[in-house]
C-alpha positions as MATLAB code, in Angstrom:
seq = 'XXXXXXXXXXXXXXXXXXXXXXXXXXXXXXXXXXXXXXXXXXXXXXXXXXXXXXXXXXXXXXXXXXXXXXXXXXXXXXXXXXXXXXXXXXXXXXXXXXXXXXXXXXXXXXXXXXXXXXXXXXXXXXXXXXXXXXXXXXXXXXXXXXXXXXXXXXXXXXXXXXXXXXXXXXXXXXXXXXXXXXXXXXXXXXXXXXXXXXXXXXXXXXXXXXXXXXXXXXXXXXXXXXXXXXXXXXXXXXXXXXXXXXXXXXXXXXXXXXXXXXXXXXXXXXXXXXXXXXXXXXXXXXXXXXXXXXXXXXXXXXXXXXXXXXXXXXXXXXXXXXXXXXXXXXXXXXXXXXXXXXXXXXXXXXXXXXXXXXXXXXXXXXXXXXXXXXXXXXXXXXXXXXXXXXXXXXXXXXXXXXXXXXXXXXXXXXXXXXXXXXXXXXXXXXXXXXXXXXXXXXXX';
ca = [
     -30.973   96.711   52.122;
     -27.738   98.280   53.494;
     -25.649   95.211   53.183;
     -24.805   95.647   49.697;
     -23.655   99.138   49.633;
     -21.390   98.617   53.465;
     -19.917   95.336   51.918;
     -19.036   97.688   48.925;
     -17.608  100.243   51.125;
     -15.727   97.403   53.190;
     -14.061   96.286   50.030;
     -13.144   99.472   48.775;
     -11.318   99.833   51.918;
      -9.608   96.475   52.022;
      -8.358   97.071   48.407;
      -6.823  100.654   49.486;
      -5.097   98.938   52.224;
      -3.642   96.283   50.292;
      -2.467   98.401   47.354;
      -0.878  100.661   49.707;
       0.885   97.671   51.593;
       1.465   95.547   48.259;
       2.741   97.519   45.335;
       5.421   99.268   47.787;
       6.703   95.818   48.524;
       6.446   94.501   45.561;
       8.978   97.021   44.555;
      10.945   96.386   47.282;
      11.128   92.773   46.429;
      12.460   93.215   42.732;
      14.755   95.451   43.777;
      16.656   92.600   45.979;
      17.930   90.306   43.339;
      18.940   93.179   41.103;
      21.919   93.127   43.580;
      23.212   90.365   42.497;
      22.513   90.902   38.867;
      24.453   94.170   38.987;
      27.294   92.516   39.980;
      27.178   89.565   37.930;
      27.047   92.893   35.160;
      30.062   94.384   36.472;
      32.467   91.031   37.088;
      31.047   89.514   34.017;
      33.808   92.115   32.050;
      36.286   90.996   34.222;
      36.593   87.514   33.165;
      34.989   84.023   32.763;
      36.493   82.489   36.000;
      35.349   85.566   37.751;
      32.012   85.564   36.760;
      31.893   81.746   37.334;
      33.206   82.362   41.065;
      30.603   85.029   41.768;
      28.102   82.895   40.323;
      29.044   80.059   42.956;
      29.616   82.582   46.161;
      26.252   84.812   45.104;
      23.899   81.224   45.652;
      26.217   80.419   48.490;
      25.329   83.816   50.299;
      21.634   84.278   48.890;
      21.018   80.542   50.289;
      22.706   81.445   53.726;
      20.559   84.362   54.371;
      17.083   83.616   52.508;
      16.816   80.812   55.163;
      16.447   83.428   57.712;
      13.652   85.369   56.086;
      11.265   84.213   58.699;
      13.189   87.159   60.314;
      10.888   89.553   58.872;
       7.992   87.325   58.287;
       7.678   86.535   62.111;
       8.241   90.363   63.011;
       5.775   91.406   60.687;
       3.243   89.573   62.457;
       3.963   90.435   65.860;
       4.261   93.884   65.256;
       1.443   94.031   63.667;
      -0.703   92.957   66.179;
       0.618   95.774   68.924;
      -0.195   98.119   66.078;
      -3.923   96.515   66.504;
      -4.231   96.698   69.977;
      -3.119  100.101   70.076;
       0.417   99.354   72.145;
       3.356  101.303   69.743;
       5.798  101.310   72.702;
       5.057   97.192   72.742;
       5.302   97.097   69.018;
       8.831   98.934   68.468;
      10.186   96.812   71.598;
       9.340   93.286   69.784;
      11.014   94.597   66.607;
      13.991   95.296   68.336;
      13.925   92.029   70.177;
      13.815   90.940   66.410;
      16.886   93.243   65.424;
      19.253   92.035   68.324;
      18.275   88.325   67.402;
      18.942   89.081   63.637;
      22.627   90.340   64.872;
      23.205   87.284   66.730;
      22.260   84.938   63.935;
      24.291   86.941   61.455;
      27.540   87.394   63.768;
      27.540   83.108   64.455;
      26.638   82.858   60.672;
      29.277   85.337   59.422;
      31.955   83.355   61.765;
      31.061   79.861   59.694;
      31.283   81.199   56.397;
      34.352   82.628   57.215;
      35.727   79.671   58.257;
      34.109   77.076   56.197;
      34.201   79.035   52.333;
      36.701   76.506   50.934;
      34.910   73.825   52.062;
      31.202   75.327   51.001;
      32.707   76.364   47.378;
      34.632   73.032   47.222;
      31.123   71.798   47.495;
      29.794   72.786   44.274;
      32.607   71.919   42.344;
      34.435   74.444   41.106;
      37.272   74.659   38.390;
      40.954   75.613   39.856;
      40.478   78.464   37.923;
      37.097   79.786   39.848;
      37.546   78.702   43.546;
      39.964   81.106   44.373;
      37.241   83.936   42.922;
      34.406   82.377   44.938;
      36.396   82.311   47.544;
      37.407   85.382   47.839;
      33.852   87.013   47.132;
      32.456   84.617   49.572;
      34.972   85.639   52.443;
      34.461   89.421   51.823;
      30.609   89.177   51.531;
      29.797   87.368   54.780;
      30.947   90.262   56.401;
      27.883   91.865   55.772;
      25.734   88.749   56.705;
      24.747   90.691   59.903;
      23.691   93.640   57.561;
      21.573   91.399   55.797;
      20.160   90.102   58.364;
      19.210   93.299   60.374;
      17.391   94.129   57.214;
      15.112   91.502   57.197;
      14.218   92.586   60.732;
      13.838   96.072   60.196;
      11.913   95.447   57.166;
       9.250   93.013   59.696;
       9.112   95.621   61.960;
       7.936   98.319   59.433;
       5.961   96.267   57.781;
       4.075   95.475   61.014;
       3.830   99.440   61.418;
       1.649   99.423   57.987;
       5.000  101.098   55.636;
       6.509   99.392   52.674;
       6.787  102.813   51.379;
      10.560  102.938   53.742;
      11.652   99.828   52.688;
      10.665  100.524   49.387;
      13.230  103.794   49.492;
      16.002  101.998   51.484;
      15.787   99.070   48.394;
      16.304  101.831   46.099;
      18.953  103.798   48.049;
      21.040  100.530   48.308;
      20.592   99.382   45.116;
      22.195  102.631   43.350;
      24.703  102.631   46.090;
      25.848   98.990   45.307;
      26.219   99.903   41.405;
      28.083  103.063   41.626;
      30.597  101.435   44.804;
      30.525   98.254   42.470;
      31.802  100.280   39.349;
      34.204  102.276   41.937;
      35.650  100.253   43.684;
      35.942   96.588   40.495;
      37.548   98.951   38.109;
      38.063  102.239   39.561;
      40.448  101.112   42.586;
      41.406   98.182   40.459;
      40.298   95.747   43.209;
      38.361   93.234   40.570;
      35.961   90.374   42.322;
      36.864   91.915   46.011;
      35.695   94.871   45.342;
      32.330   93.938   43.714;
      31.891   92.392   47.557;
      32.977   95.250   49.133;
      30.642   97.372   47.459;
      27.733   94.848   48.260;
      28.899   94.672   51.944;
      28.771   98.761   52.141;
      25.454   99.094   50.358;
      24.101   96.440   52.658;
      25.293   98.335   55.893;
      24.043  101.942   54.511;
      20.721   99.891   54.177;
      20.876   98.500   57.867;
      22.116  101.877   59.037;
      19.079  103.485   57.358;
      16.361  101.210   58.815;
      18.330  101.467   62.703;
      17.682  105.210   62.071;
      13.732  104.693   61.591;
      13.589  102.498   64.080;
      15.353  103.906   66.584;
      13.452  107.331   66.284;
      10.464  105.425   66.463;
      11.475  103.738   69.829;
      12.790  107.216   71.220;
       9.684  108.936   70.210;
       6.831  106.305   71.712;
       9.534  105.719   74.527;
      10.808  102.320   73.642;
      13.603   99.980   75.123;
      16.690   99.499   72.571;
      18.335   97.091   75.203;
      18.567   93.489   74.597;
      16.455   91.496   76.125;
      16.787   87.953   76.621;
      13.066   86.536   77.183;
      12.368   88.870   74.373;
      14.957   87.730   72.055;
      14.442   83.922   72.806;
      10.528   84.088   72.055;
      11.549   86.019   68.614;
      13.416   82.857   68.010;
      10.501   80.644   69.191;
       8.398   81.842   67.035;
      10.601   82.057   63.867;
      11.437   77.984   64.277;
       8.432   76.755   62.842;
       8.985   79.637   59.731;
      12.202   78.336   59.271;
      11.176   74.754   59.067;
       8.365   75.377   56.432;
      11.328   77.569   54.784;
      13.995   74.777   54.568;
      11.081   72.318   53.227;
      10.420   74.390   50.599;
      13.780   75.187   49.360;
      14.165   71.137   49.507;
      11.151   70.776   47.268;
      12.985   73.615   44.537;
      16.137   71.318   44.925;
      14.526   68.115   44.349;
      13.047   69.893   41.310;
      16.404   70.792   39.951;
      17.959   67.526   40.564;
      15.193   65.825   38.560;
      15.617   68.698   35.650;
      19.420   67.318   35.523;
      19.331   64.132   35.218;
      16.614   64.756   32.321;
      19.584   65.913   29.887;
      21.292   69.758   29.203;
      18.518   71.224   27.051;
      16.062   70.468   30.033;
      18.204   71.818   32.967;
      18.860   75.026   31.195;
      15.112   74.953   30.077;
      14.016   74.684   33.734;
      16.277   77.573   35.002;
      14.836   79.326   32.607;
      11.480   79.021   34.249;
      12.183   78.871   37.619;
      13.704   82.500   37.056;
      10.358   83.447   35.446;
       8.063   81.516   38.368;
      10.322   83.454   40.875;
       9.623   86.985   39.142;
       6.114   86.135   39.072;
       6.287   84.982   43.268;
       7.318   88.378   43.513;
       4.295   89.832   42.341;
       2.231   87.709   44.416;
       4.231   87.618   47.541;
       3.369   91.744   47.526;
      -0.137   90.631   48.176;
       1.176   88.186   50.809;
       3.367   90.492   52.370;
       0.195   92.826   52.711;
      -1.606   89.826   54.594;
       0.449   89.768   56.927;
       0.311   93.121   58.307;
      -3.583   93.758   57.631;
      -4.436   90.108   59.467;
      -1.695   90.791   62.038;
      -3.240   94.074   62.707;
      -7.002   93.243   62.865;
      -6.629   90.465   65.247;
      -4.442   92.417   67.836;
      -7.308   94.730   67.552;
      -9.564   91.668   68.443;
     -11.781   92.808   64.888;
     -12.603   88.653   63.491;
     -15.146   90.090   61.517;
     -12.504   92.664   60.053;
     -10.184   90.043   59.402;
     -12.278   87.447   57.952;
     -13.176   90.146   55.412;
      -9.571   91.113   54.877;
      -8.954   87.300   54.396;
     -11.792   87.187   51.771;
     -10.450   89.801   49.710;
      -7.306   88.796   49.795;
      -8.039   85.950   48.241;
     -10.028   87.594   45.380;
      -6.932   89.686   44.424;
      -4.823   86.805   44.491;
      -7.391   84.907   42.075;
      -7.452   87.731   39.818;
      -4.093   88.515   40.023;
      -2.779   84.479   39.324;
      -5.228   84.655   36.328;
      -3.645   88.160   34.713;
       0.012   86.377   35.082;
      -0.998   83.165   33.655;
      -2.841   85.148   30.748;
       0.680   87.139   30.336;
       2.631   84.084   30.721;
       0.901   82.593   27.864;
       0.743   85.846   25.743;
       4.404   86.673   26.112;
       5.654   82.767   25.346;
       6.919   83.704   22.094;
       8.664   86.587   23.139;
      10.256   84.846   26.258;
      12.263   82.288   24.262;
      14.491   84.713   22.568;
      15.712   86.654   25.036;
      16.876   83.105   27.159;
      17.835   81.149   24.450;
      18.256   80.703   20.766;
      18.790   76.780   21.384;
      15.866   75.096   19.316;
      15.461   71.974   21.348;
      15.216   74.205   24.517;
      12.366   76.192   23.027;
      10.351   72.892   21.942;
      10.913   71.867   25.912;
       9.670   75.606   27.079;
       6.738   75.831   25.303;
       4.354   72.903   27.143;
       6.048   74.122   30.440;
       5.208   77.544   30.189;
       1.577   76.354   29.586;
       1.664   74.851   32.956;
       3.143   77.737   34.598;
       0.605   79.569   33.309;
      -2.158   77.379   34.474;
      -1.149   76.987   37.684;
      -1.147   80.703   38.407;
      -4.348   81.127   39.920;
      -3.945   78.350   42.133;
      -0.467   79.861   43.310;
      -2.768   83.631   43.822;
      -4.602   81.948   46.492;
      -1.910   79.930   47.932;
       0.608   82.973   48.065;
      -2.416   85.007   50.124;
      -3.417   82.141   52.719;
       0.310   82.111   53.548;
       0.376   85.360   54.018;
      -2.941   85.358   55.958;
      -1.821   82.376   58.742;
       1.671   83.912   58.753;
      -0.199   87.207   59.875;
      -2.033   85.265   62.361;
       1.208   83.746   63.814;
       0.390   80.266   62.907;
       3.772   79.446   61.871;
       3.415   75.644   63.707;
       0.583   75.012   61.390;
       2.523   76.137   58.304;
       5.614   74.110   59.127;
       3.782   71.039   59.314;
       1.701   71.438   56.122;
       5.065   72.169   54.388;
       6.417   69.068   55.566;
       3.733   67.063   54.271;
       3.874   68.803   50.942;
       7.503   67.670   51.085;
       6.850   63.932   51.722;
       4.297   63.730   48.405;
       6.377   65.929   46.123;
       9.683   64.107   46.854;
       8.655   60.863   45.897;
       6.419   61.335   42.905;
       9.241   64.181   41.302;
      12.115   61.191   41.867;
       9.709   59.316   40.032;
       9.261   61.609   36.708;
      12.995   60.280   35.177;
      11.940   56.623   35.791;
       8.083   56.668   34.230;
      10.280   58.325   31.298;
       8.511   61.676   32.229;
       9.749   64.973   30.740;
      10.396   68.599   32.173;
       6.343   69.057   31.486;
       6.105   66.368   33.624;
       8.543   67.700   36.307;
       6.265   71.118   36.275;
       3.088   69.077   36.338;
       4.710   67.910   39.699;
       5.661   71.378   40.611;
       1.498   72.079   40.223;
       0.472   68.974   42.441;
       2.773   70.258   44.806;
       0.477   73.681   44.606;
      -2.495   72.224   44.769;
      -1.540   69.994   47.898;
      -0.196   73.810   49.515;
      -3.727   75.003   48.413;
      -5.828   72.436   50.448;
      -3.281   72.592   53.468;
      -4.133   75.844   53.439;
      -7.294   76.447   52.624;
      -8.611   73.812   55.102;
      -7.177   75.696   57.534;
      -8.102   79.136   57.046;
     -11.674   77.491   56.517;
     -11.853   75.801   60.079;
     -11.026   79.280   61.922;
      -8.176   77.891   64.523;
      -5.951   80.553   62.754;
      -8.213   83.351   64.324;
      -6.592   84.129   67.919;
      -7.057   87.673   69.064;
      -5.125   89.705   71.516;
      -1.661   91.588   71.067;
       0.155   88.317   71.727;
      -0.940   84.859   70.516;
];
């Protein structure tokens, strides 16, 4: 007779927790790629071969250190569950082993692009007019690569602690702090595409600088080493391989798709960016719920609570359910309205239309696949993940090569893009649905 009414109480509680975690983050993760879009804003006025350089040197640098996000993913979790088990001075120390191995990856990374920019904008192709631009934003912004990366940690770590609120204010800070220097230091101190990167590399180490401050009061306050250590470091880096792999695979599979959109024609390139902007707007939304996985399953099982986290896990998934069906319902609701503000191109629009519809289909299937991510990255089963990614890879490649050859269109293409879902659904699912995910303890 009680059952109903506790179950009702547990879900209550679940839903607090993940709205608390979730719509902080979520505003946390909008607030990233308005970075680049405020300087695309500002160097735009400057000049086409400007704004074609920064467009080059901003996917150069937003490629270099999105690979590393497993930085924060991986810290997340492991914090998380010394939260659980009720060790803070345990927790702090494996987010600073996180921190140092974030400055270590940053410094050998900053050091390459450095050295290699030429080469890495000579790459894409750039006009004579351009390179020197991307160059010289590219050169200036890997400075703050180590920044960036320390900001990925610090965000794990107080994520693992249960706060997106911080990170939520830090995103903020930085992001007025990178327009105004932006504005200051472009036209101000006349410095033009330089200074656009110099403003981004200052904003990005006020942001580090802010987190080291939280964390570092933490650590002080619950008694906490801030020393490097090596065993420490090198199982931070252990456990981030396998989140890196299943990273790189899926960036291949978003490649692949591009590829395939190009050699379909103009109208269906610039049609696809068009929606891949959109699908990454609406990732955001749902990688908020993910994000709040992470911490709430990392946090359970270091408190050795499987019945707590099987629950979390179950509601979880309901809110990423409901939440793919409410995007695919605005998705198709807002279709009219989307294709003016991209495009007034007529044969782009007819190519749009059937896309979107897929998009929009495949939301609620994306929900769930966004939250069981988030759920076995929580439980530290990046091995599993890495492999399932990989074999996502190895269907989608072939079949997507195939859509220009069967004389498929970009519907086609985004058809692909939902197999590829689905096959990430039942990866996933089967695994959260045999258990092996569930080890307990503050370390797995």
């Amino acid at each position: 007779m009680n059952q109903g009414p506790a179950t009702a109480q547990r879900s209550r509680r679940h839903d607090r927790e993940i709205v608390a975690l979730a719509l902080p983050a979520f505003g946390a993760l909008v607030a990233e790629p308005l970075f680049l879009m405020v300087d695309s804003a500002i160097v735009g006025h400057l000049g086409t071969p400007q704004l074609a350089g920064l467009g080059i040197s901003g996917g150069l640098l937003l490629t270099a250190v999105n690979v590393f996000v497993f930085l924060a993913y991986a810290t997340t979790a492991a914090v998380a569950r010394r939260v659980g088990a009720g060790d803070l001075p345990a927790a702090i120390r494996q987010g600073m082993d996180g921190i140092w191995l974030a400055l270590l990856l940053g410094a050998a990374v900053a050091a390459a692009t450095l050295a290699a920019a030429p080469a890495l904008v000579g790459l894409f192709g750039a006009s004579d007019t351009a390179t020197p631009y991307a160059v010289t934003y590219l050169r200036v912004s890997a400075l703050g690569i180590p920044a960036m990366l320390v900001v990925l940690a610090a965000t794990g770590v107080l994520r693992g602690l249960q706060d997106t609120r911080t990170p939520l204010k830090v995103a903020i800070g930085g992001f007025a702090a990178n327009a105004a220097l932006n504005a200051a230091l472009v036209y101000g101190a006349g410095l033009g595409i330089a200074g656009s990167a110099w403003g981004t590399v200052v904003a990005q180490c006020g942001m580090a600088a802010a987190y080291l401050v939280v964390v570092v009061r933490g650590a002080r306050k619950h008694g906490a080493s801030l020393r490097p250590d090596a065993a420490g470091i090198r199982a931070c880096a252990q456990a981030g391989a396998p989140l890196l792999i299943r990273t790189l695979s899926l960036r291949a599979v978003l490649l692949i798709a591009t590829a395939v959109a190009a050699r379909l024609g103009d109208a269906e390139i610039a049609a696809h960016q068009i929606i891949v902007s959109l699908w990454s707007l609406l990732a955001f939304a749902l990688d908020a719920i993910a994000i709040a996985g992470q911490a709430i399953i990392g946090r359970y099982l270091g408190a050795e609570d499987v019945a707590g986290a099987k629950a979390a896990c179950r509601r979880m998934m309901q809110w990423g359910i409901a939440s793919g069906v409410v995007l695919g319902l605005l998705v198709v609701i807002a279709r009219p309205l989307i294709l003016p503000v991209f495009t007034g191109d007529p044969a782009v629009h007819e190519l749009l239309l059937p896309a979107l519809l897929v998009v929009a289909l495949t939301q609620p299937v994306s929900g769930v696949v966004f939250v069981l991510d988030g759920v076995l990255m929580g439980a530290g089963d990046g091995p599993y993940l890495a492999w399932a990614m990989i074999a996502t890879l190895a269907v989608f490649a072939p079949v997507a090569l195939a859509v220009p050859h069967l004389g498929g269109g970009l519907t086609a293409l985004w058809w692909v893009m939902a197999l590829m879902m689905s096959i990430r659904l039942v990866t996933l699912a089967t695994r959260t649905r045999s258990g092996r995910w569930i080890v307990t303890g503050a370390t797995r």
